[in-house]
Short mmCIF file of C-alpha atoms in Angstrom, two decimals:
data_model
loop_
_atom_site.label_atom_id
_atom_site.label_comp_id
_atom_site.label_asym_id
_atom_site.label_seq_id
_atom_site.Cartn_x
_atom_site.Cartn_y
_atom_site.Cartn_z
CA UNK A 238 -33.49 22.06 -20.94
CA UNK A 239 -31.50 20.75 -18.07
CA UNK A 240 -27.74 20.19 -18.31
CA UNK A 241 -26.73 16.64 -17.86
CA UNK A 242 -24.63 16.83 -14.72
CA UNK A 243 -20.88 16.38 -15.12
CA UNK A 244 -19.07 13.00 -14.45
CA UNK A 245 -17.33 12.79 -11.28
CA UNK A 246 -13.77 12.25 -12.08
CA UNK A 247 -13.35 8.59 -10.50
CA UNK A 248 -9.58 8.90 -10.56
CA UNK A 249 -7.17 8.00 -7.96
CA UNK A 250 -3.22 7.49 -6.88
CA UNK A 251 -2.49 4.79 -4.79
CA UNK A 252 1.37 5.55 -4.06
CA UNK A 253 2.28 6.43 -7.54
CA UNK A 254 0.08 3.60 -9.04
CA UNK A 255 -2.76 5.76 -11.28
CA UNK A 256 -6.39 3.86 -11.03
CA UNK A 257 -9.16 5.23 -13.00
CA UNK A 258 -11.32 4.67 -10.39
CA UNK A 259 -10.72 3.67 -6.99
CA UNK A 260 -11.89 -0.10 -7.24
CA UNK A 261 -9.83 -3.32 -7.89
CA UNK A 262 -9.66 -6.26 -6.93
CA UNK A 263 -8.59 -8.62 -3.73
CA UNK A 264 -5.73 -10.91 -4.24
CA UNK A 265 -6.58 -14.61 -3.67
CA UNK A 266 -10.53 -13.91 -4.73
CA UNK A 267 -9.82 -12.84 -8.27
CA UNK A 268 -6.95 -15.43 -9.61
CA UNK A 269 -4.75 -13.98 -12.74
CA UNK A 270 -7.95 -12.24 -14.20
CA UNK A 271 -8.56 -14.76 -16.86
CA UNK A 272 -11.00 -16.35 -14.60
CA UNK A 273 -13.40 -13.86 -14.87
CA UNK A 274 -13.02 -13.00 -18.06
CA UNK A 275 -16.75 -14.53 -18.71
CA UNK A 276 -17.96 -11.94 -16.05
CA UNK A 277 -15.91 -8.32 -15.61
CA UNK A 278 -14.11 -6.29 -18.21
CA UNK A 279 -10.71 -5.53 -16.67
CA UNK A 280 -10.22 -1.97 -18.67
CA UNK A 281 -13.42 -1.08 -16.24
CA UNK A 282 -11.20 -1.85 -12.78
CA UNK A 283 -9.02 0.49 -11.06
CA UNK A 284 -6.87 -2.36 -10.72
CA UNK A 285 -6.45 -6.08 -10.76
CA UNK A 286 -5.28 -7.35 -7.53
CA UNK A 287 -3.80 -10.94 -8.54
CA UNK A 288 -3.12 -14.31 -6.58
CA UNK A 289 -0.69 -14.34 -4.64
CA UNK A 290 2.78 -15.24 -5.97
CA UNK A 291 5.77 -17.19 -4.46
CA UNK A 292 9.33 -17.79 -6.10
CA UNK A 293 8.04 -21.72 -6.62
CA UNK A 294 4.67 -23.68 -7.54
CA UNK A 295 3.10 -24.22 -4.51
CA UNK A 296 -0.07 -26.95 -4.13
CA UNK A 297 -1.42 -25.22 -1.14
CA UNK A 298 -3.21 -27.16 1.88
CA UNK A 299 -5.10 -30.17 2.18
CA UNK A 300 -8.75 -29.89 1.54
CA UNK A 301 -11.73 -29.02 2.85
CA UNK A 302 -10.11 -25.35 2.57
CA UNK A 303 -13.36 -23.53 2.56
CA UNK A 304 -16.36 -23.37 4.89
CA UNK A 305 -19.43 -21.30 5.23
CA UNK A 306 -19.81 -18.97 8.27
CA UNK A 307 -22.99 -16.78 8.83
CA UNK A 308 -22.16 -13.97 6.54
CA UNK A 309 -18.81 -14.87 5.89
CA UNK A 310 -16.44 -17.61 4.68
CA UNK A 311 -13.08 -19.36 6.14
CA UNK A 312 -10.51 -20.01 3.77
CA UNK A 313 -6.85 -22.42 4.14
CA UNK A 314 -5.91 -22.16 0.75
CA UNK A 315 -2.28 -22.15 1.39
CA UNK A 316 -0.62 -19.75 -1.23
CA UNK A 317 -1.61 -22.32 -3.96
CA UNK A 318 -0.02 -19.92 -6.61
CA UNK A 319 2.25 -20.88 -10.12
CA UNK A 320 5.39 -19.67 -8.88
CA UNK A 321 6.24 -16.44 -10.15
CA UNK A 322 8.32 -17.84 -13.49
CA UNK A 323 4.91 -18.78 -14.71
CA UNK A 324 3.34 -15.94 -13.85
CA UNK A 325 5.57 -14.17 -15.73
CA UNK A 326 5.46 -16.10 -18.78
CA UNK A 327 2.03 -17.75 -18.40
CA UNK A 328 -0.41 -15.11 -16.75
CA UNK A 329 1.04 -11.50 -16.89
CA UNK A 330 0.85 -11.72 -21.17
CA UNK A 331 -3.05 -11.87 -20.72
CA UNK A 332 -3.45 -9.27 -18.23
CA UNK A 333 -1.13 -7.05 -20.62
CA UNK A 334 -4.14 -7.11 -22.67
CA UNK A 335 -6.40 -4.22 -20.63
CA UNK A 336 -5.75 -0.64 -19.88
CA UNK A 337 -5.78 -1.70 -15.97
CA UNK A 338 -3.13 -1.83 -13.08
CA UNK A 339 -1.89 -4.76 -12.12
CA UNK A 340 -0.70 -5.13 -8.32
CA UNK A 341 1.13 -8.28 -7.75
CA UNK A 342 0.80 -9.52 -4.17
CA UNK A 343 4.19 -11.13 -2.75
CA UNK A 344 4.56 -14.11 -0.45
CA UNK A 345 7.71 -15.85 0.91
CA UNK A 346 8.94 -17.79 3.81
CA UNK A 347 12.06 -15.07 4.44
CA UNK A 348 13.17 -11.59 3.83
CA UNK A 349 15.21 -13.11 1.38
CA UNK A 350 12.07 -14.66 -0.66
CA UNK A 351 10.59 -11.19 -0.94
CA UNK A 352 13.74 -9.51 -1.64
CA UNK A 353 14.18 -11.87 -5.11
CA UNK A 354 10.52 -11.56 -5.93
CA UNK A 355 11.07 -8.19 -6.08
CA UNK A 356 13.71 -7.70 -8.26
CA UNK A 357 12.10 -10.88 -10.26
CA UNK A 358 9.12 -8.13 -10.87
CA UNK A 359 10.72 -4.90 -10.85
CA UNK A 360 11.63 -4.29 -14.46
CA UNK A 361 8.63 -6.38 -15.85
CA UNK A 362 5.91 -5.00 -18.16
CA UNK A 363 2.79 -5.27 -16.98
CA UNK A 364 3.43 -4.70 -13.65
CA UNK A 365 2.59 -1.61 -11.91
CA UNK A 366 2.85 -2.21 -8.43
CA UNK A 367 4.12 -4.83 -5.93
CA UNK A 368 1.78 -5.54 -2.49
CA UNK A 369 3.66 -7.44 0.19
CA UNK A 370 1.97 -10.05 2.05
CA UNK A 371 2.73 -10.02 5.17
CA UNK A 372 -0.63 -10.95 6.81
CA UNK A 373 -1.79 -14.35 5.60
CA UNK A 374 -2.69 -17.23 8.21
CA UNK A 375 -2.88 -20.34 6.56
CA UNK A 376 1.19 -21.34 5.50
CA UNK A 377 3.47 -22.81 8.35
CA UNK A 378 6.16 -20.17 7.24
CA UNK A 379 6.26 -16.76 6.03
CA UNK A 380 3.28 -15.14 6.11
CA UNK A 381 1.78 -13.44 9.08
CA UNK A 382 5.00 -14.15 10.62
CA UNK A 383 5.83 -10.84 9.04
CA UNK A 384 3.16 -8.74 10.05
CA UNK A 385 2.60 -9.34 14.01
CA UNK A 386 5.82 -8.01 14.98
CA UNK A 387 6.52 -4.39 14.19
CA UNK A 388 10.67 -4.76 14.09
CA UNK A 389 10.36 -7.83 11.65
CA UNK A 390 7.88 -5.98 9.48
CA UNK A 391 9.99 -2.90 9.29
CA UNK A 392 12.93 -5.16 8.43
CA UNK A 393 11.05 -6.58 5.80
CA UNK A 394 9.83 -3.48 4.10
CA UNK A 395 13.34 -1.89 4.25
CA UNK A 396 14.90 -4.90 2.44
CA UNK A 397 12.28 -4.71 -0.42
CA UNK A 398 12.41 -1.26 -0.61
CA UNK A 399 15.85 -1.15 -1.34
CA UNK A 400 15.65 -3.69 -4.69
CA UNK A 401 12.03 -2.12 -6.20
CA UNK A 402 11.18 1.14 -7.86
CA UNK A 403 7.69 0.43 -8.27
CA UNK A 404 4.87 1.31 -5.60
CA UNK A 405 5.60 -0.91 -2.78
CA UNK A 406 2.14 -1.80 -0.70
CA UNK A 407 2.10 -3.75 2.47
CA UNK A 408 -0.82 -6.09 3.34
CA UNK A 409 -1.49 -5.72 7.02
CA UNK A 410 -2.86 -8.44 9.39
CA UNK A 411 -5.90 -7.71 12.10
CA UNK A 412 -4.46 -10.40 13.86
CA UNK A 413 -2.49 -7.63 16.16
CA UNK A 414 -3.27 -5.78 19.30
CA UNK A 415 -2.39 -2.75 17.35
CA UNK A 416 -2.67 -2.15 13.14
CA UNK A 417 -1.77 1.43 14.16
CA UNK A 418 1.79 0.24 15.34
CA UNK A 419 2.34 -2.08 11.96
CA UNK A 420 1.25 0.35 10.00
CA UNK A 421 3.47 3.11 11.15
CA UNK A 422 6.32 0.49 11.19
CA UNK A 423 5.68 -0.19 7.26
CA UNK A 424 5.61 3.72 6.80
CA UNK A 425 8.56 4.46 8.09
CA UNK A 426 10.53 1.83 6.53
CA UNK A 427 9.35 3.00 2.91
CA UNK A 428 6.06 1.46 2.31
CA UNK A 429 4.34 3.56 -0.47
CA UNK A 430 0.66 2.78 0.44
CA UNK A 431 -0.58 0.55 3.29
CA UNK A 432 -3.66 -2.38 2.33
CA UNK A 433 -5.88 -3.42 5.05
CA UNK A 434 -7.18 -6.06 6.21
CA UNK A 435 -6.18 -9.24 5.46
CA UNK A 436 -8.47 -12.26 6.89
CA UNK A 437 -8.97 -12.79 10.96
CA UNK A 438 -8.20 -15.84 11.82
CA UNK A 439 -11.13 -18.59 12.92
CA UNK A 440 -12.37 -21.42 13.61
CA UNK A 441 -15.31 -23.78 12.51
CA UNK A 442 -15.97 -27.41 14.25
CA UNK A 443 -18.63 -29.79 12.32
CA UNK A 444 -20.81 -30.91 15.22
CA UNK A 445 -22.07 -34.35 14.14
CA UNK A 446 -18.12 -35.41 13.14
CA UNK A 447 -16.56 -33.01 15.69
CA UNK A 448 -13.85 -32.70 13.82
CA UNK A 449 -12.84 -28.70 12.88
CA UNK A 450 -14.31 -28.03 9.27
CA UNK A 451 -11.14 -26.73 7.41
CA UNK A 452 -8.05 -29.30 6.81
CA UNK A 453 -5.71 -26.98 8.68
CA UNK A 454 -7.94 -26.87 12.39
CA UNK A 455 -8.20 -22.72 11.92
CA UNK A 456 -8.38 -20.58 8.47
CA UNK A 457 -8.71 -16.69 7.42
CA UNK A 458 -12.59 -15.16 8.40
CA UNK A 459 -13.55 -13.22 5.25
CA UNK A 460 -17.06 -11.16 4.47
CA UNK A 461 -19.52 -9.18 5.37
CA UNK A 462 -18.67 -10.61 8.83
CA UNK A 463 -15.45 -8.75 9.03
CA UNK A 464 -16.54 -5.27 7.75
CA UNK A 465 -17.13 -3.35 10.86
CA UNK A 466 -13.55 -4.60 12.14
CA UNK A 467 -12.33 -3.96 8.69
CA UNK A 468 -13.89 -0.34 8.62
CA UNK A 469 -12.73 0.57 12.33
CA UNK A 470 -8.83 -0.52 11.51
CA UNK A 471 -8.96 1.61 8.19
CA UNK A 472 -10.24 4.86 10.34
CA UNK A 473 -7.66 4.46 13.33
CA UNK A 474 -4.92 3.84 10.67
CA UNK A 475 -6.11 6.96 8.64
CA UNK A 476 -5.27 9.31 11.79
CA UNK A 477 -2.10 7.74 11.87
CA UNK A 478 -0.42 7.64 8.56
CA UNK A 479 0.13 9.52 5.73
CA UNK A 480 0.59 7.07 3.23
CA UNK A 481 -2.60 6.28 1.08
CA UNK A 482 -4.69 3.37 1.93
CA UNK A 483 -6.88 0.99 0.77
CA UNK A 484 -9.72 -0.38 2.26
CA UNK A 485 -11.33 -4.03 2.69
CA UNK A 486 -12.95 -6.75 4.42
CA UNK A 487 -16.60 -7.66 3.45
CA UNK A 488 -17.53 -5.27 0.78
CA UNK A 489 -19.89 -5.99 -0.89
CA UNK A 490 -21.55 -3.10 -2.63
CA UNK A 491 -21.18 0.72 -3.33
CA UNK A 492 -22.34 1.83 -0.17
CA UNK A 493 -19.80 -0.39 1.58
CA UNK A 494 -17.36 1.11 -0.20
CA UNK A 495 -18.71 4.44 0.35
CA UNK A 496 -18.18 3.54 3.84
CA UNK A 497 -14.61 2.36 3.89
CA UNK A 498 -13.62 5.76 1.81
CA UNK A 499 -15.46 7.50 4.84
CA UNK A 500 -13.15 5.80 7.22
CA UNK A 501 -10.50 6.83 5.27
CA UNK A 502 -9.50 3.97 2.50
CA UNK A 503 -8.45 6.17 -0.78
CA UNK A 504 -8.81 2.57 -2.71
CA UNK A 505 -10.75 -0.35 -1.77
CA UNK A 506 -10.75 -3.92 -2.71
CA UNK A 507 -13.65 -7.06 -3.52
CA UNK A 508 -12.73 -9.90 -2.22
CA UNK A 509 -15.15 -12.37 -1.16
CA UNK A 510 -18.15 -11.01 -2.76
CA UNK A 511 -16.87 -11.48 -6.27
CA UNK A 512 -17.75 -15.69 -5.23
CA UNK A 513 -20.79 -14.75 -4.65
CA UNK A 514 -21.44 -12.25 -7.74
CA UNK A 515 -19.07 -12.40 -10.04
CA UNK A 516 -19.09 -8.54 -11.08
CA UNK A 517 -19.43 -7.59 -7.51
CA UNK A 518 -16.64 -5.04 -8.68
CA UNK A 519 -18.41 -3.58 -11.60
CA UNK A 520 -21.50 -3.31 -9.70
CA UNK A 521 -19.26 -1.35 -7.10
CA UNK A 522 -18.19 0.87 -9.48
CA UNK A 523 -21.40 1.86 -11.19
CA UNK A 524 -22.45 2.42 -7.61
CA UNK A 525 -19.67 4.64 -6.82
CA UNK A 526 -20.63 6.79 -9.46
CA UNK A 527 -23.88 6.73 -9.05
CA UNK A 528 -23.77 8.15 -5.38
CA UNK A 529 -21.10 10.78 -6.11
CA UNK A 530 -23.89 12.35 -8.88
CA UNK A 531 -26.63 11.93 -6.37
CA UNK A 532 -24.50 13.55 -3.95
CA UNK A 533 -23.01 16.25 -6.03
CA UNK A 534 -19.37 15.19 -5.56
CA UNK A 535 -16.97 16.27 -8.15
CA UNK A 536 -14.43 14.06 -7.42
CA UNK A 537 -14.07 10.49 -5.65
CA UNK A 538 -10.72 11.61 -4.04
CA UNK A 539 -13.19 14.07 -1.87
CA UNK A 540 -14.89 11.67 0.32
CA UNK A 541 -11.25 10.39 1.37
CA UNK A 542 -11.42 10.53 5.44
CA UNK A 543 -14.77 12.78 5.46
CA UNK A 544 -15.92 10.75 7.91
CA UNK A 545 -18.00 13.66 10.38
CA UNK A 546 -16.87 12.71 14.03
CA UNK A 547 -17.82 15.17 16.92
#
């Protein structure tokens, strides 16, 4: 008889945050958790990446918000989040629930909006990490206002690193001549693990109307569209840092994933696919696994970076 070849342990550490396997999900694509709950067991993720949270309620943009590309999506959503007192009170007790880390992504209009979020979620149960977003494109303030100039970012991460013992991961923008250059500016200044990328920002115009599709004129290009960028700013970051990273834009399966690991990503993230099947991330997973026992890999961790370049 044949012996049943061992498991590959799945396990990873994202800047002191432990993730059974190295799969969770996007924030803004996966809302508190409970809206999947139909769909995706959360004590199967590596982590829950939740909505985005700001010290207030906010309603977000006008609509239309969303519009189809070809193999992707544009979003304005706006931060349209409970404000973080109800996230405390209202959200966190359900995700408290599953055996899963839970990375709360930060918004604010200033430094000093951050700097109270964190210490808001620093001593909270239930949260295991903190991911600052400094990289999205659809508020008037805050935002990607962070994230495009390497002095305000560093700034930024300093300030939050001073208030917040927990794993502190910064949400980078592609909107930049150089990721390398933000990305060594959130290292130095403390950041624990780096996430990348956030949307691009585009641009759809209804041709009958001529009027742009999205509320806001321009929105945040998410999907498959984006991978190849996505994949190419994880790899040139990799050589750079030494901070752990993790990985998205447009994946969409295992062998995307598979990819972004390649490039470098220790972690990676579902974002858009999960609208299109909701256990996109489970289906990732099993995939994972599934290739590392085809391929004889003992451990996940091992195809960190093994990307072969002559």
């Amino acid at each position: 008889m044949t012996a049943a070849p061992a498991q590959p342990d799945m396990r990873v550490n994202i800047g002191g945050m432990s993730m059974r396997n190295p799969v969770m999900t996007a924030s803004g694509t996966f809302g508190y958790g409970q809206e999947y709950r139909d769909f995706v067991d959360l004590n199967r993720l590596g982590a829950v990446g939740v909505k985005s949270v700001t010290l207030e309620p906010r309603a977000g943009n006008a609509t239309p918000r969303i519009a189809e590309t070809p193999s992707g999506m544009l979003n304005t959503i706006g931060l349209q989040n409970v404000g973080v007192d109800a996230f405390i009170a209202e959200k966190l007790p359900y995700l408290r629930r599953f055996d899963t880390s839970v990375l709360v992504n930060l918004s604010g209009r200033t430094v000093g909006d951050y700097v109270e979020l964190c210490q808001r979620l620093n001593d909270v149960p239930g949260v295991h990490g903190l991911e600052l977003n400094v990289s999205c494109p659809n508020v008037e303030h805050g935002g990607m206002e962070f994230g495009v100039d390497a002095a305000v970012l560093g700034g930024l991460v300093e300030a939050c690193r001073r208030v917040t013992v927990l794993p502190l991961i910064v949400k980078l923008s592609p909107n930049v001549t150089s990721i390398v250059e933000m990305a060594l500016a959130a290292e130095r200044a403390g950041a624990d693990a780096l996430a990348l990328i956030n949307t691009l920002l585009g641009m759809a115009i209804d041709v009958e109307t001529r009027r742009p599709k999205l509320s806001r004129t321009m929105g945040g290009l998410s999907g498959p569209a984006i991978k190849p960028i996505a994949v190419r700013m994880v790899w040139q970051t990799y050589q750079a840092v030494r901070v752990p990273i993790i990985g998205m834009g447009g994946i969409a399966n295992a062998e995307d994933a598979v990819e972004f690991m390649l490039a470098g990503a220790t972690a990676v993230a579902v974002g858009t696919a999960s609208f299109v099947n909701p256990r996109a991330s489970i289906d990732v997973i099993d995939g994972l696994e599934t290739y590392c026992l085809d391929h004889g890999i003992a451990k996940v961790s091992d195809l960190v970076g093994k990307c072969l370049v002559d």
